[in-house]
Amino acid sequence: MNGISSTLKDEIKKSKESKHKEKFKFLAAIFITNVMVALLCLPSGESKTTTASVAKKLHTDHQLMAIPLTVLTTDNNQSAIETPVSLISKDKKMVVEKAWLHESLKSENGITQFKIEINNYDVVKVSEYVEAGMIAVPFVENKRMKTPVKRGSKYEVSI
């Protein structure tokens, strides 16, 4: 038989071993592909984390300054992307109606310096009050009410 001498019993034994090998190969292939998919889906070690200060938006016609301030806003407002504040001098005069508070830099003698965006035309006013000290309070939009219009005629009717 052309150099092949095997019996039916040997052929059955070989087919069982080959079935076991095929099952092992199949299970190994499934396990390896699942592991590879899991590794691809996991986040890499180089994740990009953005801090709040990087995400903060810079406004046009504004300059970013570092000035010493006493801030009277809550921590929730300071951690927001934009924190609108008004700057008031220590003698209760309005210095800047609207500015944008960013992050705190350092604290010296109880006064903390903050990065703050100030409109270009308000920079001169701020520089005058820096030495005297300023207070940052939450910005409240000034909505002036219109005076009610009196309706009626200018003439009296007498009967």
C-alpha atoms as a PDB file:
ATOM      1  CA  MET A   1       0.000   0.000   0.000  1.00  0.00           C
ATOM      2  CA  ASN A   2       2.552   2.464  -1.069  1.00  0.00           C
ATOM      3  CA  GLY A   3       4.502   2.599   2.186  1.00  0.00           C
ATOM      4  CA  ILE A   4       1.580   3.342   4.441  1.00  0.00           C
ATOM      5  CA  SER A   5       0.863   0.709   6.959  1.00  0.00           C
ATOM      6  CA  SER A   6      -1.807   1.720   9.407  1.00  0.00           C
ATOM      7  CA  THR A   7      -4.834   0.125  10.825  1.00  0.00           C
ATOM      8  CA  LEU A   8      -8.327   1.427  11.313  1.00  0.00           C
ATOM      9  CA  LYS A   9      -7.677   1.742  15.050  1.00  0.00           C
ATOM     10  CA  ASP A  10      -4.650   3.990  14.418  1.00  0.00           C
ATOM     11  CA  GLU A  11      -6.656   6.183  12.036  1.00  0.00           C
ATOM     12  CA  ILE A  12      -9.449   6.692  14.621  1.00  0.00           C
ATOM     13  CA  LYS A  13      -6.863   7.557  17.272  1.00  0.00           C
ATOM     14  CA  LYS A  14      -5.276  10.130  14.954  1.00  0.00           C
ATOM     15  CA  SER A  15      -8.645  11.718  14.166  1.00  0.00           C
ATOM     16  CA  LYS A  16      -9.439  12.111  17.914  1.00  0.00           C
ATOM     17  CA  GLU A  17      -6.063  13.738  18.517  1.00  0.00           C
ATOM     18  CA  SER A  18      -6.538  16.021  15.557  1.00  0.00           C
ATOM     19  CA  LYS A  19     -10.013  17.029  16.842  1.00  0.00           C
ATOM     20  CA  HIS A  20      -8.479  17.927  20.202  1.00  0.00           C
ATOM     21  CA  LYS A  21      -5.753  19.911  18.449  1.00  0.00           C
ATOM     22  CA  GLU A  22      -8.330  21.742  16.327  1.00  0.00           C
ATOM     23  CA  LYS A  23     -10.442  22.582  19.403  1.00  0.00           C
ATOM     24  CA  PHE A  24      -7.334  23.825  21.211  1.00  0.00           C
ATOM     25  CA  LYS A  25      -6.326  25.963  18.228  1.00  0.00           C
ATOM     26  CA  PHE A  26      -9.865  27.375  17.981  1.00  0.00           C
ATOM     27  CA  LEU A  27     -10.057  28.254  21.695  1.00  0.00           C
ATOM     28  CA  ALA A  28      -6.537  29.719  21.626  1.00  0.00           C
ATOM     29  CA  ALA A  29      -7.434  31.873  18.606  1.00  0.00           C
ATOM     30  CA  ILE A  30     -10.588  33.191  20.332  1.00  0.00           C
ATOM     31  CA  PHE A  31      -8.679  33.942  23.534  1.00  0.00           C
ATOM     32  CA  ILE A  32      -5.844  35.756  21.726  1.00  0.00           C
ATOM     33  CA  THR A  33      -8.216  37.876  19.608  1.00  0.00           C
ATOM     34  CA  ASN A  34     -10.238  38.867  22.687  1.00  0.00           C
ATOM     35  CA  VAL A  35      -7.069  39.893  24.507  1.00  0.00           C
ATOM     36  CA  MET A  36      -5.926  41.951  21.507  1.00  0.00           C
ATOM     37  CA  VAL A  37      -9.311  43.713  21.237  1.00  0.00           C
ATOM     38  CA  ALA A  38      -9.251  44.468  24.976  1.00  0.00           C
ATOM     39  CA  LEU A  39      -5.755  45.968  24.672  1.00  0.00           C
ATOM     40  CA  LEU A  40      -6.842  48.150  21.761  1.00  0.00           C
ATOM     41  CA  CYS A  41      -9.901  49.421  23.628  1.00  0.00           C
ATOM     42  CA  LEU A  42      -8.074  50.332  26.830  1.00  0.00           C
ATOM     43  CA  PRO A  43      -6.948  53.961  27.101  1.00  0.00           C
ATOM     44  CA  SER A  44      -3.279  54.470  26.521  1.00  0.00           C
ATOM     45  CA  GLY A  45      -0.998  55.857  29.205  1.00  0.00           C
ATOM     46  CA  GLU A  46      -0.715  59.163  27.348  1.00  0.00           C
ATOM     47  CA  SER A  47      -4.159  60.559  28.047  1.00  0.00           C
ATOM     48  CA  LYS A  48      -4.737  64.215  27.325  1.00  0.00           C
ATOM     49  CA  THR A  49      -6.040  65.978  30.411  1.00  0.00           C
ATOM     50  CA  THR A  50      -7.022  69.603  30.074  1.00  0.00           C
ATOM     51  CA  THR A  51      -7.067  71.820  33.085  1.00  0.00           C
ATOM     52  CA  ALA A  52      -9.669  74.483  33.638  1.00  0.00           C
ATOM     53  CA  SER A  53      -7.184  77.278  33.001  1.00  0.00           C
ATOM     54  CA  VAL A  54      -6.288  75.903  29.561  1.00  0.00           C
ATOM     55  CA  ALA A  55      -9.935  75.525  28.619  1.00  0.00           C
ATOM     56  CA  LYS A  56     -10.782  79.093  29.592  1.00  0.00           C
ATOM     57  CA  LYS A  57     -11.614  81.336  26.680  1.00  0.00           C
ATOM     58  CA  LEU A  58      -9.704  84.551  26.008  1.00  0.00           C
ATOM     59  CA  HIS A  59     -11.855  87.451  24.871  1.00  0.00           C
ATOM     60  CA  THR A  60     -11.085  89.908  22.099  1.00  0.00           C
ATOM     61  CA  ASP A  61     -10.135  93.466  23.106  1.00  0.00           C
ATOM     62  CA  HIS A  62      -9.070  92.183  26.540  1.00  0.00           C
ATOM     63  CA  GLN A  63      -5.661  91.875  28.170  1.00  0.00           C
ATOM     64  CA  LEU A  64      -4.628  89.206  30.628  1.00  0.00           C
ATOM     65  CA  MET A  65      -3.088  90.726  33.768  1.00  0.00           C
ATOM     66  CA  ALA A  66      -1.866  89.361  37.092  1.00  0.00           C
ATOM     67  CA  ILE A  67      -2.995  91.682  39.887  1.00  0.00           C
ATOM     68  CA  PRO A  68      -3.486  91.335  43.650  1.00  0.00           C
ATOM     69  CA  LEU A  69      -7.178  91.017  44.503  1.00  0.00           C
ATOM     70  CA  THR A  70      -9.520  90.160  47.303  1.00  0.00           C
ATOM     71  CA  VAL A  71     -12.099  87.873  45.722  1.00  0.00           C
ATOM     72  CA  LEU A  72     -15.635  87.623  47.089  1.00  0.00           C
ATOM     73  CA  THR A  73     -16.928  84.874  44.784  1.00  0.00           C
ATOM     74  CA  THR A  74     -17.640  81.241  45.592  1.00  0.00           C
ATOM     75  CA  ASP A  75     -15.276  78.419  44.642  1.00  0.00           C
ATOM     76  CA  ASN A  76     -17.870  77.135  42.163  1.00  0.00           C
ATOM     77  CA  ASN A  77     -17.621  80.375  40.193  1.00  0.00           C
ATOM     78  CA  GLN A  78     -13.827  80.316  40.210  1.00  0.00           C
ATOM     79  CA  SER A  79     -13.714  76.772  38.805  1.00  0.00           C
ATOM     80  CA  ALA A  80     -16.087  77.680  35.955  1.00  0.00           C
ATOM     81  CA  ILE A  81     -14.747  78.229  32.457  1.00  0.00           C
ATOM     82  CA  GLU A  82     -15.539  81.948  32.599  1.00  0.00           C
ATOM     83  CA  THR A  83     -16.100  83.866  35.804  1.00  0.00           C
ATOM     84  CA  PRO A  84     -17.400  87.382  35.183  1.00  0.00           C
ATOM     85  CA  VAL A  85     -16.552  89.787  38.012  1.00  0.00           C
ATOM     86  CA  SER A  86     -16.700  93.502  38.736  1.00  0.00           C
ATOM     87  CA  LEU A  87     -13.696  95.254  40.260  1.00  0.00           C
ATOM     88  CA  ILE A  88     -14.345  97.708  43.075  1.00  0.00           C
ATOM     89  CA  SER A  89     -11.764  99.817  44.905  1.00  0.00           C
ATOM     90  CA  LYS A  90     -11.384  99.672  48.681  1.00  0.00           C
ATOM     91  CA  ASP A  91     -13.226 103.016  48.938  1.00  0.00           C
ATOM     92  CA  LYS A  92     -16.281 101.519  47.127  1.00  0.00           C
ATOM     93  CA  LYS A  93     -15.716 103.082  43.678  1.00  0.00           C
ATOM     94  CA  MET A  94     -16.429 101.053  40.560  1.00  0.00           C
ATOM     95  CA  VAL A  95     -13.121 100.482  38.751  1.00  0.00           C
ATOM     96  CA  VAL A  96     -14.154  97.928  36.086  1.00  0.00           C
ATOM     97  CA  GLU A  97     -17.756  96.956  35.483  1.00  0.00           C
ATOM     98  CA  LYS A  98     -16.997  93.602  33.846  1.00  0.00           C
ATOM     99  CA  ALA A  99     -13.800  91.550  33.817  1.00  0.00           C
ATOM    100  CA  TRP A 100     -13.104  87.829  33.509  1.00  0.00           C
ATOM    101  CA  LEU A 101     -11.447  86.057  36.434  1.00  0.00           C
ATOM    102  CA  HIS A 102      -9.142  83.141  35.636  1.00  0.00           C
ATOM    103  CA  GLU A 103      -6.902  81.408  38.153  1.00  0.00           C
ATOM    104  CA  SER A 104      -5.081  82.328  41.343  1.00  0.00           C
ATOM    105  CA  LEU A 105      -1.307  82.536  41.089  1.00  0.00           C
ATOM    106  CA  LYS A 106       0.286  83.050  44.502  1.00  0.00           C
ATOM    107  CA  SER A 107      -0.463  84.461  47.912  1.00  0.00           C
ATOM    108  CA  GLU A 108       1.687  87.060  49.660  1.00  0.00           C
ATOM    109  CA  ASN A 109       0.822  88.697  52.997  1.00  0.00           C
ATOM    110  CA  GLY A 110      -2.808  87.563  52.798  1.00  0.00           C
ATOM    111  CA  ILE A 111      -3.350  89.027  49.314  1.00  0.00           C
ATOM    112  CA  THR A 112      -3.630  86.589  46.448  1.00  0.00           C
ATOM    113  CA  GLN A 113      -2.710  87.480  42.878  1.00  0.00           C
ATOM    114  CA  PHE A 114      -5.140  86.432  40.183  1.00  0.00           C
ATOM    115  CA  LYS A 115      -5.000  86.227  36.414  1.00  0.00           C
ATOM    116  CA  ILE A 116      -7.784  88.445  35.169  1.00  0.00           C
ATOM    117  CA  GLU A 117      -8.889  89.626  31.725  1.00  0.00           C
ATOM    118  CA  ILE A 118      -9.542  93.350  31.566  1.00  0.00           C
ATOM    119  CA  ASN A 119     -10.856  95.374  28.656  1.00  0.00           C
ATOM    120  CA  ASN A 120      -8.199  97.486  26.928  1.00  0.00           C
ATOM    121  CA  TYR A 121      -9.811 100.825  27.816  1.00  0.00           C
ATOM    122  CA  ASP A 122     -10.019  99.847  31.531  1.00  0.00           C
ATOM    123  CA  VAL A 123      -6.311  98.990  31.919  1.00  0.00           C
ATOM    124  CA  VAL A 124      -5.365 102.573  32.864  1.00  0.00           C
ATOM    125  CA  LYS A 125      -8.042 102.687  35.600  1.00  0.00           C
ATOM    126  CA  VAL A 126      -6.875  99.351  36.994  1.00  0.00           C
ATOM    127  CA  SER A 127      -3.244 100.450  37.099  1.00  0.00           C
ATOM    128  CA  GLU A 128      -4.251 103.467  39.208  1.00  0.00           C
ATOM    129  CA  TYR A 129      -5.969 101.290  41.839  1.00  0.00           C
ATOM    130  CA  VAL A 130      -3.512  98.373  42.006  1.00  0.00           C
ATOM    131  CA  GLU A 131      -1.521  99.848  44.879  1.00  0.00           C
ATOM    132  CA  ALA A 132      -4.640 100.836  46.850  1.00  0.00           C
ATOM    133  CA  GLY A 133      -6.127  97.354  46.478  1.00  0.00           C
ATOM    134  CA  MET A 134      -9.254  96.087  44.757  1.00  0.00           C
ATOM    135  CA  ILE A 135     -12.072  93.682  45.471  1.00  0.00           C
ATOM    136  CA  ALA A 136     -13.572  91.327  42.876  1.00  0.00           C
ATOM    137  CA  VAL A 137     -17.304  90.745  43.302  1.00  0.00           C
ATOM    138  CA  PRO A 138     -19.626  88.667  41.098  1.00  0.00           C
ATOM    139  CA  PHE A 139     -20.790  90.548  38.030  1.00  0.00           C
ATOM    140  CA  VAL A 140     -24.442  91.520  37.994  1.00  0.00           C
ATOM    141  CA  GLU A 141     -25.803  92.828  34.736  1.00  0.00           C
ATOM    142  CA  ASN A 142     -27.312  96.273  35.120  1.00  0.00           C
ATOM    143  CA  LYS A 143     -30.789  96.122  33.622  1.00  0.00           C
ATOM    144  CA  ARG A 144     -32.256  99.564  33.930  1.00  0.00           C
ATOM    145  CA  MET A 145     -36.002  99.661  33.885  1.00  0.00           C
ATOM    146  CA  LYS A 146     -37.672 102.001  31.466  1.00  0.00           C
ATOM    147  CA  THR A 147     -39.936 104.601  32.938  1.00  0.00           C
ATOM    148  CA  PRO A 148     -43.559 103.738  32.325  1.00  0.00           C
ATOM    149  CA  VAL A 149     -45.225 105.736  29.568  1.00  0.00           C
ATOM    150  CA  LYS A 150     -48.397 107.489  30.631  1.00  0.00           C
ATOM    151  CA  ARG A 151     -51.186 106.773  28.271  1.00  0.00           C
ATOM    152  CA  GLY A 152     -53.986 109.192  27.763  1.00  0.00           C
ATOM    153  CA  SER A 153     -54.756 112.438  26.086  1.00  0.00           C
ATOM    154  CA  LYS A 154     -53.379 115.847  26.853  1.00  0.00           C
ATOM    155  CA  TYR A 155     -56.828 117.409  26.768  1.00  0.00           C
ATOM    156  CA  GLU A 156     -59.543 117.193  29.345  1.00  0.00           C
ATOM    157  CA  VAL A 157     -63.101 116.640  28.365  1.00  0.00           C
ATOM    158  CA  SER A 158     -65.636 118.473  30.449  1.00  0.00           C
ATOM    159  CA  ILE A 159     -69.283 117.588  30.283  1.00  0.00           C
END
